[in-house]
Structures are given as structure tokens and as C-alpha cells.
Amino acid sequence: MTAQRKKPEELRSHRWYGVKDMRSFGHRSRTAQMGFHRSDYAGKPVIAIINTWSDINPCHTHFKQRVEEVKRGIWQAGGFPVEMPAISLSEPFQKPTTMLYRNLLAMECEELLRSYPADGCVLMGGCDKTTPALVMGAISMNLPAIFMPAGPMLRGDYQGQYLGSGSDTWKYWAELRAGNITEQDWQDVEDGIARSPGHCMTMGTASTMTSAVEVLGLTLPGAASIPAPDSRHAQMATLTGKRIVDMVWEDLKPSDILTAASFDNAVTAVLGLGGSTNAIVHLIAMARRAGIALDLARFDELARKTPVIANIRPGGKYLMEDFFYAGGVRAFLTQLGDLVDFTQKTVNGRCLGDNVEGAKVWNDDVIRPRANPLLASGGLAVLTGNLAPAGAVIKPAAMEPHLRKHTGPAVVFKDYNDMAARIDDPALPVTKDSVIVLQSAGPQGAPGMPEWGQLPIPQKLLKEGVRDMVRISDARMSGTSYGACVLHVTPESHVGGPLALVRDGDHIELDVDARSIRVLVSDEELAHRRAAWEAPAPKFTRGYGVLYLKHIGQADTGCDFDFLETERAQAAQGGEP
Ligand code: FES
Ligand code: MG
């Protein structure tokens, strides 16, 4: 623990509450208006609780109650809690995609903290983009910050079997389209797949990112995997509230916690978990906010030596509830052993190694020993080649092995609507060996880089029993999906990336072991097609979308807005951010 403690006059909120001027009179009288006596807050750290609760976010339903438990902890530790709602990026509802708004929430988080008298903050998130967004904002503001993950929902229940978020939706949708289940079965899936508050309980983006944030050291130990309805989750909320008050006195900020090594730890954990490809975009963006140069190559490098040891869907068998009972992130880290740098600091002031001490694996089929992994290495792979000069990604853990090396003729869709209109056309010239290509699904093209990357298998092939094919796009893919889907092709087609130049019948070669994705067309022919290519019209002409299109980066640099990047702040200020 830091011996040096702040004095009350050194708190940032002192400028609002403590000084003797007319403005501070206004702040105090207006706080009195809300029913607080001066003794409730005078000389205490003001803790902003950035809460992404909303009536339309089922993953955060319980945050209405949890925030009271966070407040309880803050009061107990001598702080003054102030709840500040922020936009709730609700994965199941927002169109075209929550990804369009990740940076907006990051900005909102940063500006709430900047403009109000916050000394520190509790970040309440969990549903996919909320986690990276809140952390990105908090990194840029760099006040003491602690993350309170929403926790996974309970296992889904259907006809005596467990259901996993997303994964089983795709699976049973394919079975319905193939005529193997009834409408009533499908209705039973609908009723049972999401039966408690909490985020998706497969190793989708939510579980991947909250686990990564725990490994980064931004949550209390063990916080990420507690199921949302478990009473231990409520206890964790109170402990989180208690802890942030001391973090303010100790002045323990994200910049004291986040290092290149802690990001390597987070990447390694994502790989060992068989986590979502989306984590690549988010972790790169978060690292860059912290001034750390994490890139695609580093993911591939770490993937080559990290085994997938968490047996969780979509790559494995179990669900987050099982992972929690098996020991959660702490036990999981002990199994990764020397792949993790345990000297890295965390929000409780201790290092990762202290925090995992005594952690045990209670079910070694859920959290496997390194000697018995699901996959010896390569939870994610970064591909390059003439189709993706700045990179593309694939999740080999979640694809049929025979497609790891595959060449086939392209069936090209120029955008999502084109695909929706033609994919199930019985006359579509497509076989199981074809390579399905979707253009215009990237950060600018879609726009917002939606999770369209698990392109549907044509119905006629589903009926023949085909369940996986090579599919390529500049989109992302839901972390709960599976299949031989090449994603995040960069540069995207909308800005003239080579994906825009692919035509029906071109042969495309995927070689996961060689980390290569190529279109087998000569450079001359590609140059010829490029010369004839016309840039499509921008997707927005007014509103937030215009700001988005003007400033959004490509997937290989994390899709942040250029004006939010740390390098820019450093350059503008001639030094430290
Ligand atoms: Fe919220 Fe999946 S829908 S985490
Ligand atoms: Mg998702």
C-alpha cells in the first residue's frame, strides 16, 4: 500500500466544495438541495459511479440494485457517492451496432469525470462494448478508477440441456432452417436462453472483456466471473465501493497500473480463455489510450505460445457459471503459470501474484491444466496477404479443422442487403468449397463494423449438412459465434481495401498455419480493378455519424477516434498526456 496519502485540500473536488467563493457556495447549496448535509461530503472523496444501467439493457438490469451496494461501500469507507448514468450500449437492441457508439460512451465517461467534481470513479459495465468504452474513458481521464463487472447471467435452460448465449441461437437457428426442430422447440429456446440478469454467459465479448479487465488489474480479484444474480456479486459491489475511496487517498490511477506487461497479460488471458476476436480491437484501443503500442503482431506472437485452457463455449463445452464454480479468473491464471507476469500491480494495491495466491481449480475439465489443453496454441490468429495488407483475424479454436487450409472460388456480396437477398436463392452458384465474401461491412462501410462476420451458410448447403465454410469480411463477429470466418479485413473495402476488388469466381486461399489470406489474382489485374474502383458515398450526412466517419480508425489500430488518441494529446502538449 502507498504510504503517501492525499490531504482533503488536495482532492480535485475541493475546487468545487472546499474553497471559499461564490461558486462553491452554489455547489454546496445545491448539494444541500439534494438532501445532503455538509458533513456528508466535506473533506471526503467524491466518487463518480458511472452506471450503464438502462431499461433496455437486459445485461445490466441488476445494476439498479448493485449501484446501491456500491454506494453502501463508498459511504462505509468515508466517501461521497454520486451516481452518473451514461449511455447503455445494449448489444441485443442497438442498431446498426453498439460498436458505432463505443467511442461515444468512452467520450461521455471521460467528460463526465472531467466536468464534474469527481475524485475517483467506479465503472459499472459488462455488456460487450460498455467495458472497453468505460475503461478507455477512464484511462484518458486518469483519475483513480475501479471496474465493477456486471457478471454473467445464469446458464440457459432448454429441454433438460444448458443453453449458451448467442452460440445456441446460431446453432438452433441453423437447425430450424434445416428443418430439424419445430417452431415450438424454437420458442422453448427463446424462453430459456436468457433467464436472469447478467451479460452473455458464453466466452463472448462480454466475458472476454471483463476477464481481460480483471487481469489488467482494474477490478478486485475474482470480480469478473461471479454470476450476476449470485449474492457474492452484491458483496463484490460493496467491496468495490469501499476500495475506490482508499484508491483516491492513495492516488492510485490507471497510469500506475497499466503497463505493456499488464496488456500482455490481458492478451494472454484472452487467448487462454479462447476469447472473442472483438477483444483484439478493444484491447488495442485501450492500450493506445494508455500510450502502449499493442498491435496485431503481438496477439499472434502470444497466440503461438498460449494454450486454450478454458473449456467454455463457443470453443468449448461449459459456460461462465461453470467457470466461476471451477475457480474463475484467479484459478485460471494460476494454470497459465509462467505465461503471466504476476508482478503487475492491481487496484487493491497488491500485485496479480498476491491476488491469485491460494486460488485452486475445482474442476479441471472446465479449467484445464496446461498439459491437457483444448488447443495447444492459436486461440486467435492474425492473417496477412494481398487480401488484407494490414491484417485480418480468425479464431481457429472455433472452426472446423479441415478448413484451416482451403482454396475455393469466391461468391461475393457487395453489402449486407445484397447478401440477405441472395444467400438462400436456390440458384446461387455456391458449394461447400466456395468462399463467401461480404464487402462494405467495416468501420466506415457498414458503418460501425457490426457483428456480421459469421456470414450465413446458404440454406441449400445447410440441408446437405454443411455447417462450416470459409467466410471473409471486414466486419467483426460476435464472440459467441463460431466458424471459419476471416474477420476485420484491413483496410476495409469501403476505403478501397483489396476486399473491394474481389469478384465472383476469384480463387481465395486461406492458410491458417501460414497465417495467410490471399486472392489468387495477379497484381496487374488487381491494379487494373483498383483504377476502375469508385469510392462509395459516405453513409452519414448529418449528426453523430458525420463525426464518426470523419474520425474513425481502422480495425488494426482499434477503431478509436483519431482525436482521442493519446499520441495526439502528447503531441499537442509537447510531452506527457
Ligand atoms: Fe449484453 Fe451479450 S447481449 S453481453
Ligand atoms: Mg456480442
XYZ file of C-alpha atoms and ligand atoms in Angstrom:
582
model
C 0.000 0.000 0.000
C 1.120 3.525 -0.729
C 2.230 5.267 2.454
C 1.694 8.743 0.992
C -1.929 9.754 1.367
C -3.630 12.781 -0.104
C -4.880 15.536 2.155
C -8.543 16.643 1.829
C -7.451 20.016 0.388
C -5.624 18.128 -2.349
C -8.775 16.420 -3.590
C -9.929 17.503 -7.005
C -13.432 18.050 -5.582
C -12.030 20.612 -3.137
C -12.163 23.113 -6.014
C -15.943 22.630 -6.113
C -16.757 22.180 -2.443
C -13.892 23.318 -0.258
C -12.878 26.780 -1.421
C -14.448 29.992 -0.137
C -16.016 31.681 -3.137
C -19.430 32.262 -4.614
C -19.290 29.275 -6.968
C -18.530 26.838 -4.182
C -21.482 28.313 -2.284
C -23.573 27.298 -5.284
C -22.186 23.764 -5.275
C -22.798 23.362 -1.548
C -26.268 24.893 -1.548
C -27.282 22.696 -4.475
C -25.929 19.622 -2.729
C -27.975 20.631 0.303
C -30.954 20.859 -2.047
C -30.500 17.128 -2.726
C -30.790 16.426 0.983
C -27.139 16.125 1.945
C -25.682 17.876 4.964
C -22.245 19.410 4.675
C -20.870 16.682 6.942
C -21.961 14.087 4.357
C -19.319 15.228 1.898
C -16.950 17.829 3.391
C -13.343 16.714 3.032
C -14.390 13.351 1.564
C -13.505 11.873 -1.823
C -16.366 12.336 -4.276
C -16.779 9.056 -6.131
C -18.485 9.176 -9.502
C -20.293 5.932 -10.241
C -20.611 5.724 -13.998
C -23.608 3.435 -14.316
C -24.645 1.995 -17.682
C -27.974 0.714 -16.367
C -30.944 1.181 -18.699
C -34.474 -0.161 -19.094
C -33.410 -1.581 -22.431
C -30.214 -3.316 -21.363
C -31.083 -6.788 -20.032
C -27.432 -7.452 -19.183
C -27.440 -4.589 -16.672
C -30.906 -4.963 -15.105
C -29.391 -5.633 -11.682
C -27.202 -2.505 -11.787
C -30.168 -0.559 -10.394
C -29.732 -2.576 -7.196
C -25.938 -3.075 -7.430
C -25.334 0.650 -7.528
C -26.914 0.875 -4.073
C -24.452 -1.752 -2.885
C -21.551 0.166 -4.436
C -22.793 3.320 -2.676
C -23.005 1.427 0.628
C -19.314 0.564 0.299
C -18.377 4.135 -0.569
C -20.268 5.538 2.442
C -18.703 2.962 4.742
C -15.211 3.892 3.637
C -15.825 7.603 4.104
C -16.515 8.687 0.543
C -19.375 10.584 -1.064
C -21.030 8.545 -3.844
C -22.537 10.286 -6.852
C -24.254 8.101 -9.441
C -23.865 9.356 -13.004
C -25.778 7.413 -15.656
C -24.102 7.056 -19.031
C -25.408 5.680 -22.310
C -26.046 1.979 -22.024
C -24.780 0.193 -25.110
C -27.262 -2.658 -25.207
C -25.907 -5.320 -27.530
C -29.221 -7.019 -28.350
C -31.085 -3.848 -29.257
C -28.920 -1.117 -30.727
C -28.829 -0.783 -34.499
C -26.831 -0.921 -36.625
C -24.390 -1.970 -33.897
C -23.221 -0.880 -30.449
C -19.741 -0.567 -31.946
C -20.866 2.633 -33.638
C -21.215 4.088 -30.140
C -18.280 2.625 -28.195
C -16.231 5.773 -28.635
C -19.229 7.951 -27.780
C -19.556 6.202 -24.402
C -15.794 6.493 -23.916
C -16.052 10.226 -24.524
C -19.067 10.522 -22.262
C -17.276 8.718 -19.452
C -14.189 10.916 -19.803
C -16.163 14.158 -19.993
C -18.454 13.283 -17.055
C -15.358 12.733 -14.952
C -13.706 15.902 -16.221
C -16.609 18.281 -15.882
C -17.967 17.131 -12.502
C -16.240 17.117 -9.109
C -15.016 13.515 -9.317
C -12.005 12.371 -7.301
C -12.298 8.777 -8.424
C -14.767 6.534 -10.174
C -16.485 3.176 -10.179
C -17.201 1.991 -13.717
C -20.272 -0.234 -13.980
C -20.369 -2.151 -17.227
C -20.258 -5.602 -18.738
C -22.386 -5.862 -21.869
C -19.894 -6.048 -24.749
C -18.802 -2.502 -25.661
C -19.561 -0.957 -22.270
C -16.412 -2.470 -20.761
C -13.822 -1.159 -23.248
C -15.670 2.148 -23.589
C -15.690 2.894 -19.865
C -12.093 1.805 -19.442
C -10.943 3.877 -22.440
C -12.616 6.974 -20.993
C -11.190 6.338 -17.548
C -7.686 5.782 -18.914
C -7.786 9.088 -20.755
C -9.048 10.962 -17.699
C -6.641 9.067 -15.431
C -8.415 9.514 -12.096
C -8.388 6.573 -9.677
C -10.784 4.099 -11.278
C -12.124 0.657 -10.465
C -14.277 -1.529 -12.670
C -17.397 -3.342 -11.402
C -18.303 -6.043 -13.942
C -21.967 -6.923 -14.471
C -21.224 -10.639 -14.219
C -22.568 -13.367 -16.485
C -26.191 -14.479 -16.453
C -27.111 -17.998 -15.330
C -26.856 -20.933 -17.734
C -29.720 -21.147 -20.205
C -32.184 -23.996 -19.794
C -33.968 -25.919 -22.569
C -35.427 -29.416 -22.602
C -33.029 -30.545 -19.910
C -29.952 -29.075 -21.559
C -27.866 -25.990 -20.893
C -28.062 -23.212 -23.460
C -25.297 -20.704 -24.174
C -25.967 -17.080 -25.203
C -25.526 -16.484 -28.882
C -23.862 -19.816 -29.640
C -27.051 -21.806 -29.212
C -29.076 -19.152 -31.021
C -26.921 -19.684 -34.103
C -26.973 -23.419 -33.617
C -30.742 -23.856 -33.234
C -31.474 -21.247 -35.935
C -29.464 -23.396 -38.331
C -31.370 -26.493 -37.132
C -34.695 -24.693 -37.630
C -33.702 -23.630 -41.146
C -32.579 -27.157 -41.878
C -35.995 -28.418 -40.694
C -34.611 -30.415 -37.755
C -36.523 -28.673 -34.930
C -40.101 -27.376 -34.669
C -41.369 -23.835 -34.158
C -42.346 -24.904 -30.610
C -38.773 -26.066 -29.917
C -37.527 -22.744 -31.206
C -39.967 -20.950 -28.863
C -38.630 -23.001 -25.930
C -35.111 -21.894 -26.812
C -36.334 -18.288 -26.846
C -37.887 -18.609 -23.395
C -34.971 -20.377 -21.739
C -31.800 -18.968 -23.240
C -31.647 -15.776 -21.159
C -33.295 -16.330 -17.780
C -31.544 -13.991 -15.345
C -29.860 -10.579 -15.289
C -26.245 -10.511 -16.411
C -24.252 -10.459 -19.610
C -23.869 -13.307 -22.103
C -22.549 -16.373 -20.283
C -20.578 -17.890 -23.116
C -16.986 -16.738 -23.683
C -18.335 -13.944 -25.875
C -17.109 -10.391 -25.915
C -18.608 -9.547 -22.528
C -16.983 -12.391 -20.577
C -13.772 -11.964 -22.548
C -13.505 -8.246 -21.837
C -14.486 -8.327 -18.172
C -11.961 -11.137 -17.630
C -9.324 -9.121 -19.503
C -10.047 -6.090 -17.336
C -9.653 -8.193 -14.192
C -6.310 -9.459 -15.483
C -5.272 -5.887 -16.314
C -5.698 -5.212 -12.603
C -8.685 -2.883 -12.865
C -11.157 -4.966 -10.793
C -10.881 -6.528 -7.375
C -9.602 -10.108 -7.591
C -12.251 -12.595 -8.663
C -14.798 -9.957 -9.708
C -15.256 -10.858 -13.363
C -16.769 -14.318 -13.258
C -19.326 -14.089 -10.408
C -22.785 -14.706 -11.907
C -24.882 -11.540 -11.786
C -27.652 -12.941 -9.509
C -25.214 -14.560 -7.010
C -25.154 -12.852 -3.621
C -21.378 -12.807 -3.875
C -21.831 -10.380 -6.756
C -23.624 -7.958 -4.426
C -20.826 -8.374 -1.888
C -18.266 -7.625 -4.601
C -20.143 -4.416 -5.435
C -19.842 -3.238 -1.827
C -16.162 -4.182 -1.619
C -15.550 -2.290 -4.874
C -17.198 0.805 -3.416
C -15.093 0.538 -0.284
C -11.869 0.127 -2.185
C -12.192 3.121 -4.519
C -12.227 5.535 -1.573
C -8.799 4.372 -0.463
C -7.565 4.410 -4.062
C -8.324 8.144 -4.097
C -6.371 8.756 -0.893
C -3.516 6.669 -2.299
C -3.820 8.395 -5.691
C -3.705 5.012 -7.431
C -4.521 5.782 -11.054
C -4.834 3.706 -14.264
C -1.399 5.011 -15.309
C 0.071 3.411 -12.150
C -1.475 0.047 -13.056
C -1.417 -0.314 -16.847
C 1.861 -1.301 -18.480
C 2.946 -3.122 -21.611
C 3.299 -6.220 -19.421
C -0.214 -5.921 -17.979
C -1.592 -5.695 -21.522
C 0.439 -8.756 -22.486
C -1.168 -10.487 -19.505
C -4.629 -9.455 -20.711
C -3.913 -10.681 -24.247
C -2.548 -13.966 -22.890
C -5.641 -14.407 -20.745
C -7.946 -13.733 -23.701
C -6.054 -16.356 -25.687
C -6.094 -18.892 -22.864
C -9.823 -18.339 -22.445
C -10.461 -18.935 -26.146
C -11.901 -15.416 -26.034
C -13.669 -13.242 -28.559
C -11.952 -11.789 -31.617
C -13.517 -8.476 -30.611
C -11.055 -8.296 -27.740
C -8.346 -7.599 -30.305
C -9.950 -4.341 -31.405
C -10.830 -3.293 -27.857
C -7.529 -4.145 -26.178
C -5.579 -2.344 -28.895
C -7.755 0.739 -28.424
C -7.415 0.589 -24.631
C -3.649 0.115 -24.791
C -3.231 3.013 -27.181
C -5.203 5.221 -24.786
C -2.644 4.232 -22.155
C 0.172 5.143 -24.554
C 1.126 1.493 -25.063
C 1.819 0.272 -28.599
C -0.106 -3.003 -28.689
C -0.541 -4.321 -32.233
C -1.904 -7.306 -34.155
C 1.512 -8.926 -34.430
C 1.742 -9.119 -30.640
C -1.545 -11.048 -30.491
C -0.243 -13.558 -32.991
C 3.091 -13.867 -31.192
C 1.403 -14.579 -27.851
C -1.169 -16.874 -29.503
C 1.618 -19.118 -30.744
C 2.670 -19.940 -27.194
C -0.592 -19.719 -25.267
C -2.764 -22.838 -24.961
C -6.539 -22.540 -24.793
C -7.305 -23.992 -21.357
C -10.786 -22.646 -20.555
C -13.334 -25.159 -21.808
C -16.118 -22.659 -22.449
C -18.478 -22.227 -25.393
C -18.364 -21.374 -28.216
C -14.932 -23.060 -28.476
C -15.530 -25.495 -25.609
C -18.241 -27.192 -23.617
C -19.145 -25.234 -20.486
C -20.487 -21.797 -19.537
C -19.364 -18.918 -17.311
C -21.349 -20.212 -14.342
C -19.279 -23.403 -14.514
C -16.119 -21.317 -14.881
C -16.975 -19.433 -11.684
C -17.622 -22.659 -9.738
C -14.352 -24.053 -11.127
C -12.398 -21.159 -9.619
C -12.841 -18.280 -12.062
C -10.156 -15.963 -13.396
C -7.880 -16.360 -10.352
C -7.670 -20.139 -10.693
C -7.376 -19.830 -14.455
C -4.351 -17.523 -14.094
C -2.570 -19.984 -11.833
C -2.821 -22.567 -14.626
C -1.290 -20.195 -17.163
C 1.704 -20.062 -14.850
C 4.845 -18.544 -16.347
C 2.949 -17.157 -19.345
C 1.715 -14.442 -16.956
C 3.752 -11.644 -15.363
C 2.434 -11.833 -11.817
C 4.392 -8.782 -10.628
C 1.889 -6.397 -12.212
C 0.035 -4.056 -9.899
C -3.744 -4.057 -9.422
C -6.425 -1.782 -7.944
C -6.130 -3.271 -4.465
C -2.530 -2.085 -4.357
C -1.229 -5.638 -4.486
C 0.204 -7.463 -7.453
C -1.528 -10.107 -9.544
C 0.574 -12.797 -7.872
C -0.674 -11.839 -4.388
C -4.229 -11.830 -5.668
C -4.154 -15.370 -7.061
C -2.447 -16.849 -4.033
C -4.382 -19.833 -2.728
C -6.613 -19.977 -5.809
C -7.474 -23.563 -6.744
C -9.093 -25.228 -9.719
C -12.184 -27.135 -8.573
C -12.998 -28.727 -11.907
C -10.081 -29.453 -14.185
C -12.283 -30.188 -17.172
C -13.585 -26.603 -17.084
C -10.197 -25.023 -16.364
C -7.735 -27.428 -17.869
C -4.120 -27.857 -16.830
C -1.640 -26.672 -19.445
C -0.700 -30.296 -20.049
C -4.253 -31.067 -21.196
C -5.424 -28.017 -23.143
C -8.338 -27.668 -25.531
C -5.912 -26.387 -28.095
C -2.133 -26.330 -27.686
C -1.876 -22.812 -29.149
C -3.506 -20.422 -31.582
C -6.755 -19.360 -29.879
C -6.674 -16.469 -32.345
C -4.583 -15.991 -35.450
C -3.620 -12.897 -37.393
C -3.586 -13.333 -41.152
C -1.996 -11.124 -43.782
C -1.635 -11.326 -47.532
C -2.751 -9.434 -50.612
C -6.366 -9.557 -49.432
C -5.581 -7.969 -46.056
C -2.324 -5.992 -46.209
C -2.828 -4.514 -42.714
C -4.159 -7.733 -41.255
C -7.237 -9.855 -40.625
C -8.114 -12.208 -37.799
C -9.586 -15.664 -37.396
C -10.438 -17.846 -34.414
C -9.045 -21.288 -35.239
C -10.439 -22.640 -31.955
C -13.970 -22.223 -33.289
C -13.682 -23.566 -36.851
C -13.771 -26.972 -38.500
C -10.148 -28.130 -38.733
C -10.365 -29.251 -42.382
C -10.834 -25.610 -43.422
C -7.544 -24.426 -41.908
C -6.015 -24.721 -45.347
C -8.547 -24.155 -48.075
C -8.794 -22.682 -51.561
C -12.101 -22.019 -53.240
C -13.947 -19.724 -55.625
C -15.408 -16.521 -54.216
C -19.120 -15.819 -54.021
C -19.198 -12.057 -53.487
C -21.895 -9.945 -51.867
C -21.449 -6.212 -52.246
C -23.159 -5.413 -48.945
C -25.357 -6.890 -46.252
C -28.642 -6.314 -48.098
C -27.266 -8.000 -51.201
C -26.302 -10.975 -49.064
C -29.666 -11.113 -47.287
C -31.472 -11.034 -50.642
C -29.464 -13.748 -52.403
C -27.836 -16.086 -49.870
C -30.725 -18.566 -49.774
C -31.515 -18.365 -53.504
C -31.507 -21.984 -54.693
C -29.929 -20.780 -57.961
C -26.906 -19.208 -56.186
C -23.817 -20.904 -57.630
C -22.315 -21.949 -54.316
C -20.896 -25.211 -52.991
C -19.367 -26.206 -49.676
C -15.965 -25.343 -51.163
C -16.924 -21.794 -52.106
C -15.549 -18.854 -50.145
C -18.302 -16.414 -49.167
C -17.195 -12.780 -49.281
C -19.054 -9.827 -47.782
C -17.930 -6.302 -48.690
C -18.833 -2.965 -47.105
C -19.188 -4.255 -43.555
C -16.257 -2.422 -41.936
C -15.931 0.628 -39.656
C -16.905 3.086 -42.426
C -18.706 0.781 -44.824
C -21.438 -0.800 -42.723
C -20.966 1.586 -40.895
C -19.838 0.726 -37.381
C -18.192 -2.621 -38.161
C -21.149 -4.731 -36.997
C -21.009 -8.375 -35.989
C -21.989 -9.621 -39.417
C -18.824 -11.676 -39.885
C -20.420 -15.048 -39.239
C -21.940 -14.969 -42.709
C -24.846 -17.421 -43.004
C -24.361 -20.762 -44.698
C -26.707 -20.908 -47.716
C -29.851 -22.837 -46.825
C -29.411 -25.423 -49.550
C -25.995 -26.316 -48.108
C -27.366 -26.419 -44.547
C -29.857 -29.017 -45.745
C -26.970 -31.024 -47.146
C -25.442 -30.995 -43.666
C -22.787 -28.310 -44.263
C -22.156 -26.434 -41.001
C -18.931 -24.538 -41.734
C -17.432 -22.761 -44.730
C -14.687 -20.203 -45.279
C -16.236 -16.748 -44.991
C -14.473 -13.405 -45.318
C -15.456 -9.857 -44.420
C -14.285 -6.582 -42.963
C -16.926 -6.993 -40.230
C -16.471 -8.258 -36.698
C -18.028 -11.443 -35.375
C -19.935 -11.974 -32.162
C -17.688 -13.649 -29.616
C -20.411 -16.223 -29.161
C -20.206 -17.290 -32.823
C -18.108 -19.936 -34.460
C -16.933 -20.925 -37.894
C -14.100 -20.412 -40.360
C -14.729 -16.686 -40.541
C -11.928 -14.354 -41.587
C -12.735 -11.030 -39.941
C -11.543 -7.426 -39.576
C -10.025 -7.434 -43.066
C -7.965 -4.232 -43.123
C -8.018 -1.849 -44.874
C -11.774 -2.267 -45.248
C -13.446 -2.411 -48.645
C -15.272 0.923 -48.229
C -11.953 2.803 -48.225
C -10.635 0.821 -51.178
C -9.015 -2.138 -49.446
C -8.361 -5.131 -51.718
C -11.526 -6.807 -50.410
C -13.401 -4.278 -52.575
C -11.706 -5.681 -55.678
C -12.678 -9.345 -55.266
C -15.100 -10.684 -57.885
C -17.222 -13.811 -58.177
C -15.116 -16.800 -59.111
C -11.737 -15.393 -57.988
C -9.904 -18.089 -56.096
C -9.193 -17.272 -52.475
C -6.640 -19.149 -50.432
C -6.786 -19.383 -46.636
C -3.838 -20.951 -44.842
C -4.152 -20.564 -41.091
C -0.834 -22.245 -40.316
C 0.973 -19.916 -42.719
C -1.110 -17.010 -41.325
C -2.040 -16.104 -44.871
C -5.137 -14.885 -46.693
C -4.741 -14.297 -50.430
C -6.793 -13.727 -53.522
C -5.160 -15.630 -56.365
C -5.350 -12.796 -58.865
C -2.293 -11.115 -60.389
C -1.055 -7.764 -59.110
C -1.630 -6.353 -62.590
C -5.252 -7.393 -62.643
C -5.787 -6.020 -59.121
C -4.203 -2.705 -60.166
C -6.482 -2.646 -63.175
C -9.558 -3.203 -60.998
C -8.351 -0.595 -58.500
C -8.123 2.025 -61.227
C -11.755 1.372 -62.119
C -12.939 1.339 -58.456
C -15.146 4.199 -57.301
C -15.365 5.206 -53.663
C -18.903 4.735 -52.331
C -20.818 7.678 -50.877
C -20.406 8.294 -47.125
C -23.093 6.630 -45.012
C -23.998 9.710 -42.974
C -24.505 13.345 -43.895
C -25.575 14.719 -40.523
C -25.346 14.101 -36.792
C -23.010 11.941 -34.744
C -22.433 9.707 -37.764
C -20.584 12.502 -39.555
C -18.204 12.913 -36.614
C -17.807 9.127 -36.557
C -16.995 8.789 -40.273
C -14.551 11.667 -40.197
C -12.500 10.318 -37.295
C -12.896 6.538 -37.038
C -9.722 4.491 -37.348
C -9.315 1.074 -38.951
C -9.521 -2.215 -37.064
C -5.772 -2.782 -36.788
C -5.443 0.319 -34.605
C -8.522 -0.362 -32.507
C -11.186 1.779 -34.230
C -10.669 4.740 -31.903
C -11.341 8.304 -32.998
C -8.118 9.948 -34.122
C -8.679 12.996 -31.912
C -8.973 10.816 -28.798
C -5.713 9.003 -29.277
C -3.062 9.556 -26.686
C -0.288 10.324 -29.171
C -2.337 13.294 -30.251
C -2.638 14.572 -26.687
C 1.080 14.084 -26.192
C 1.919 15.952 -29.369
C -0.455 18.819 -28.525
C 1.008 19.241 -25.057
C 4.557 18.620 -26.124
C 5.037 15.688 -23.788
C 3.135 13.641 -21.214
C -0.652 13.303 -21.734
Fe -25.107 -7.985 -23.381
Fe -24.289 -10.256 -24.800
S -26.038 -9.026 -25.032
S -23.344 -9.194 -23.217
Mg -21.767 -9.987 -28.502
